[in-house]
Coordinates of C-alpha atoms in Angstrom, one line a residue:
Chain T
X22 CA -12.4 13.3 3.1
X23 CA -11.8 10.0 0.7
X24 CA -13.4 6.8 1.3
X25 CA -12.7 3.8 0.2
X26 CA -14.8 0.4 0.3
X27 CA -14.1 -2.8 0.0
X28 CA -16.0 -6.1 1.3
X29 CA -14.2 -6.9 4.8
X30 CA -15.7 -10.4 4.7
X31 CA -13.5 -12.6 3.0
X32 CA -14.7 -14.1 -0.4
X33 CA -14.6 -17.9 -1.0
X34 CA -14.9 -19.2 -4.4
X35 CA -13.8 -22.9 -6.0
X36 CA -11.4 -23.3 -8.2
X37 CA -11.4 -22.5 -11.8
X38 CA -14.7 -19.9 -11.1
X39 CA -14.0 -16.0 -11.5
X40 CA -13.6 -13.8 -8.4
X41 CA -14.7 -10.6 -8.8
X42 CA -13.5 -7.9 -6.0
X43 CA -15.1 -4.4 -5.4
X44 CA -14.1 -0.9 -5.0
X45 CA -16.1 2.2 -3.9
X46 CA -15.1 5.5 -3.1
X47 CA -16.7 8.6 -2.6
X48 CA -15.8 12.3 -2.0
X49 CA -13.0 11.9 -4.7
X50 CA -12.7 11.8 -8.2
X51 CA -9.2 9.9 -8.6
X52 CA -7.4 10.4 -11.6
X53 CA -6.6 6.6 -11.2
X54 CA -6.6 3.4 -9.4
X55 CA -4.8 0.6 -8.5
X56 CA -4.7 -2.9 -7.0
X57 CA -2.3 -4.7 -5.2
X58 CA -2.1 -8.1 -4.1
X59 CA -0.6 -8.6 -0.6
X60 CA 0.2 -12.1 1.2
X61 CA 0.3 -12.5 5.2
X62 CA 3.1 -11.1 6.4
X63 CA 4.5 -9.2 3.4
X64 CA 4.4 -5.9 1.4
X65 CA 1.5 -4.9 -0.9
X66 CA 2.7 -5.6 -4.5
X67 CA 1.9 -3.8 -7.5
X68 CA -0.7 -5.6 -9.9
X69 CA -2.9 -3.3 -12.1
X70 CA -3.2 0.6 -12.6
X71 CA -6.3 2.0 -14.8
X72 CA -6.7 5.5 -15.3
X73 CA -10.3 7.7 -14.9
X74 CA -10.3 7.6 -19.0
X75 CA -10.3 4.1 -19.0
X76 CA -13.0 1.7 -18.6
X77 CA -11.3 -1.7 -19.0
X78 CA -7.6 -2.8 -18.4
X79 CA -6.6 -6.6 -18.5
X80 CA -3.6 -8.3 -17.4
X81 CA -3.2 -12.1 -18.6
X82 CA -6.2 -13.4 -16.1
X83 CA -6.6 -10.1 -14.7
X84 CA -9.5 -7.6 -15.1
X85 CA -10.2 -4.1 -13.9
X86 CA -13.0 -1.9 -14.7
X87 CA -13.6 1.7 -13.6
X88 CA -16.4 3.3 -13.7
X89 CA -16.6 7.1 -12.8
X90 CA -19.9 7.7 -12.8
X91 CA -20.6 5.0 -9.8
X92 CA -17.3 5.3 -8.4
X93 CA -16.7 1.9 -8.8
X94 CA -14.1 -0.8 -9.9
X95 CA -14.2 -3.9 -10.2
X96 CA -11.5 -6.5 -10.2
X97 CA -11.6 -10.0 -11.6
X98 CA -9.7 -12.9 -11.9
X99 CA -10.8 -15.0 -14.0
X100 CA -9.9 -19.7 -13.9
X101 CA -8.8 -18.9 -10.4
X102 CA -6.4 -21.4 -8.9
X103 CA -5.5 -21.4 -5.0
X104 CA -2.6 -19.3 -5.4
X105 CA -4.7 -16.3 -6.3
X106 CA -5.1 -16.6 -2.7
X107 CA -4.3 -13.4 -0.7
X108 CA -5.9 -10.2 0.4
X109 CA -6.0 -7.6 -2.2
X110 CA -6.1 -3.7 -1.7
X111 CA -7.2 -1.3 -4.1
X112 CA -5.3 2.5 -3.9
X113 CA -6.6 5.7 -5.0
X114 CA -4.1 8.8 -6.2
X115 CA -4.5 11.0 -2.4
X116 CA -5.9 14.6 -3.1
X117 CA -3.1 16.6 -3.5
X118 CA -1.2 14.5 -5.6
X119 CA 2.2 13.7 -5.5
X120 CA 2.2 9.6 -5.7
X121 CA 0.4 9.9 -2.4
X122 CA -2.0 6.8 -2.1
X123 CA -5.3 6.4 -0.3
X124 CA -5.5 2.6 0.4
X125 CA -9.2 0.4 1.2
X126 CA -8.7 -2.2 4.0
X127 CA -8.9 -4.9 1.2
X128 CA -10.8 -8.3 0.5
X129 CA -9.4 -11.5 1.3
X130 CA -10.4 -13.9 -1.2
X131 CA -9.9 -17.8 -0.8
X132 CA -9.8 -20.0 -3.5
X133 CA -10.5 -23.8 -2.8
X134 CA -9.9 -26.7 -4.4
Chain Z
X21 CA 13.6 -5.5 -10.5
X22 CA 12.6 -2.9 -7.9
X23 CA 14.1 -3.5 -4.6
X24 CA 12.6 -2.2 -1.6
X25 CA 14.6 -3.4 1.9
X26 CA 13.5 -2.5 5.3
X27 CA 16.8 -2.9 8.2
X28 CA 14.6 -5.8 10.2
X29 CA 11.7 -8.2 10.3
X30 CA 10.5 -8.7 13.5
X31 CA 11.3 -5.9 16.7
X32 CA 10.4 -6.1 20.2
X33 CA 11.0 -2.9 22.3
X34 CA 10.1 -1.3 25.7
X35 CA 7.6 1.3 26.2
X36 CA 9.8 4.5 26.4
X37 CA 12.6 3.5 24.2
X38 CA 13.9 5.1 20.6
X39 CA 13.1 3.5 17.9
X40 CA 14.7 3.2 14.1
X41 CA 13.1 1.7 11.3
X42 CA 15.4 1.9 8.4
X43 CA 14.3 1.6 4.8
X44 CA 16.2 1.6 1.5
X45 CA 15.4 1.5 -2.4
X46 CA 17.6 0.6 -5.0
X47 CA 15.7 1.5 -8.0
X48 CA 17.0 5.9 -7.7
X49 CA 13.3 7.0 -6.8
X50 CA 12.3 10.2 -5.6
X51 CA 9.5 9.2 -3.6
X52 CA 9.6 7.2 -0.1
X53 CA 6.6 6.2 2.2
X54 CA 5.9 5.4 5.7
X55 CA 3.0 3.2 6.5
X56 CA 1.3 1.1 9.5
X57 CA -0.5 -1.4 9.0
X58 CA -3.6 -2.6 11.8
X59 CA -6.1 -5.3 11.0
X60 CA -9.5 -3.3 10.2
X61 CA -7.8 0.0 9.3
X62 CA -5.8 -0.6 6.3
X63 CA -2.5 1.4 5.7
X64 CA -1.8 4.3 6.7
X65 CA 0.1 7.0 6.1
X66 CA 2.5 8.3 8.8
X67 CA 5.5 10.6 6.8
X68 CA 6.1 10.7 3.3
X69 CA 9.6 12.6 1.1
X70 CA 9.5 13.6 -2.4
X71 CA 13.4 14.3 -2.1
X72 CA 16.5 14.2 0.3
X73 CA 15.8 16.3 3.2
X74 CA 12.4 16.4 2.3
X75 CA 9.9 15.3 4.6
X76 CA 5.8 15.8 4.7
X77 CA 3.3 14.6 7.2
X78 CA 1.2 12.3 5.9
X79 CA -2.2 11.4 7.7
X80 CA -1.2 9.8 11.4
X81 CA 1.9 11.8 11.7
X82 CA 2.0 12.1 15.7
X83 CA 4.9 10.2 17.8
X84 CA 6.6 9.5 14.6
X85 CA 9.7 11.6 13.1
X86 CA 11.9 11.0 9.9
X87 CA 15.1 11.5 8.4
X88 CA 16.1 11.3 4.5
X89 CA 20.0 12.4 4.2
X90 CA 20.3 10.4 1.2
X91 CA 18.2 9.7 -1.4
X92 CA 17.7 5.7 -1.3
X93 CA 17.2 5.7 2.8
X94 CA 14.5 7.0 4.2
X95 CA 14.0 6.4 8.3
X96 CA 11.2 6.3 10.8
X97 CA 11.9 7.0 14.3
X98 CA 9.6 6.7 17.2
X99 CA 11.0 8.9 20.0
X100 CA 9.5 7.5 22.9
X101 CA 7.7 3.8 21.5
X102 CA 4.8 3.6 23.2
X103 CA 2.3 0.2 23.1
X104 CA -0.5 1.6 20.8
X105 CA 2.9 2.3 18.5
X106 CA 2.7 -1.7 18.3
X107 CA 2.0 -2.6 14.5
X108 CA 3.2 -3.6 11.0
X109 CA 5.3 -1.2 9.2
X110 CA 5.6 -0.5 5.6
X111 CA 8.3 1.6 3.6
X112 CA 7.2 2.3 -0.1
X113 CA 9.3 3.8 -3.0
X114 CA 8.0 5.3 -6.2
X115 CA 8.8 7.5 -8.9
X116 CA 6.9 10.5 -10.0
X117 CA 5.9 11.4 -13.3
X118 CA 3.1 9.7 -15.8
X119 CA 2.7 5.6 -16.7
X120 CA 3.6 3.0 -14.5
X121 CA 5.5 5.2 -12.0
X122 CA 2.8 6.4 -9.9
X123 CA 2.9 2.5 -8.6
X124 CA 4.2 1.9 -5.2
X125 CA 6.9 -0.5 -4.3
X126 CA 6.7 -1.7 -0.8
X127 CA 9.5 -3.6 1.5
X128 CA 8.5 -6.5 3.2
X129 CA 7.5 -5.0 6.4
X130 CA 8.7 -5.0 10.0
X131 CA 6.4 -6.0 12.7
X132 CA 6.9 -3.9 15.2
X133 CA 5.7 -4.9 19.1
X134 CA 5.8 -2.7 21.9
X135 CA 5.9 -4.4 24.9

């Protein structure tokens, strides 16, 4: 069945520095991936979506790469600022289709002054 | 802006009692989800419904039922709540078809203890 992989331990980085978040998955080859962003106590929400044919997608600060071949992404944010704080989850399309996501337990990353 | 609303925040029930967990979308999608949500296991899904009166098991299925009369309200009902039912609950909407619609919109959860 899917997998999905992401660090459990939380990620602490200062202020201004990139964060960079990963994603492994095996048994799957996903025609895409996403990541959300999710605070305590509140619903994922939607950030970035790159598809199996893409290797790069940005979003202002944002960065996702995808690489097939590792089954791998990996997410950045680049001049992080304490607000970037939250746990973030990365989705893979289910097998079968249909919107149907497979979700990792996500990384919670904490960005300090 | 996609709304996703879900009928409470917090709920405390009694082992043994009927539970409904209401969801609705505003934004005319097709798709609704059913998640939980435990520290160490991620979400999962429970029920999914690709249209009215549609309704697919998704992965932890068992104890839970839905209902989907109309297409922006999608319901999860626990027949008989039992403690390990104790949890965060997530109702997503999305739309199907290519681009940005395979995203997921999610409510804001109900925390759901079973006492």
């Amino acid at each position: 069945s899917q997998k999905i992989e992401q660090n459990s331990e939380a990620l602490n980085i200062q202020e201004g520095k990139t964060a960079t978040l990963t994603c492994n998955y095996t048994n799957y080859s996903p025609a895409y991936l996403q990541w959300y962003r999710q605070d305590p106590g509140r619903g994922p929400v939607f950030l970035l979506l790159i598809r199996e044919n893409e290797k790069e997608k940005r979003k202002e600060r944002l960065k996702v790469t995808f690489d097939t071949t590792l089954k791998q992404s990996l997410f950045h944010i680049t001049a992080s600022q304490p607000a970037d704080s939250a746990t973030y989850l990365c989705a893979l399309d289910s097998t079968g289709g249909g919107n149907k996501l497979t979700f990792g337990t996500g990384t919670q990353l904490k960005v300090e002054l | 802006d996609v709304k996703v609303t879900q009928s409470s925040r917090y709920l405390v029930k009694r082992t043994g009692e009927k539970v409904f967990l209401e969801c609705v979308q505003d934004m005319d999608h097709e798709n609704m989800f059913w998640y939980r949500q435990d520290p160490g296991l991620g979400l999962r899904l429970i029920y999914f419904s690709y249209d009215v009166k549609m309704k697919e098991k998704g992965d932890i299925p068992e104890g839970y039922s839905v209902s989907r009369e109309k297409k922006e309200r999608f319901s999860l009902i626990l027949e008989s709540a039992s403690t390990n039912q104790t949890s965060m609950y997530l109702c997503a909407s999305s739309s199907p078809g290519g681009g940005p619609q395979e995203t997921q919109y999610f409510g804001p959860g109900t925390r759901l203890l079973v006492l």
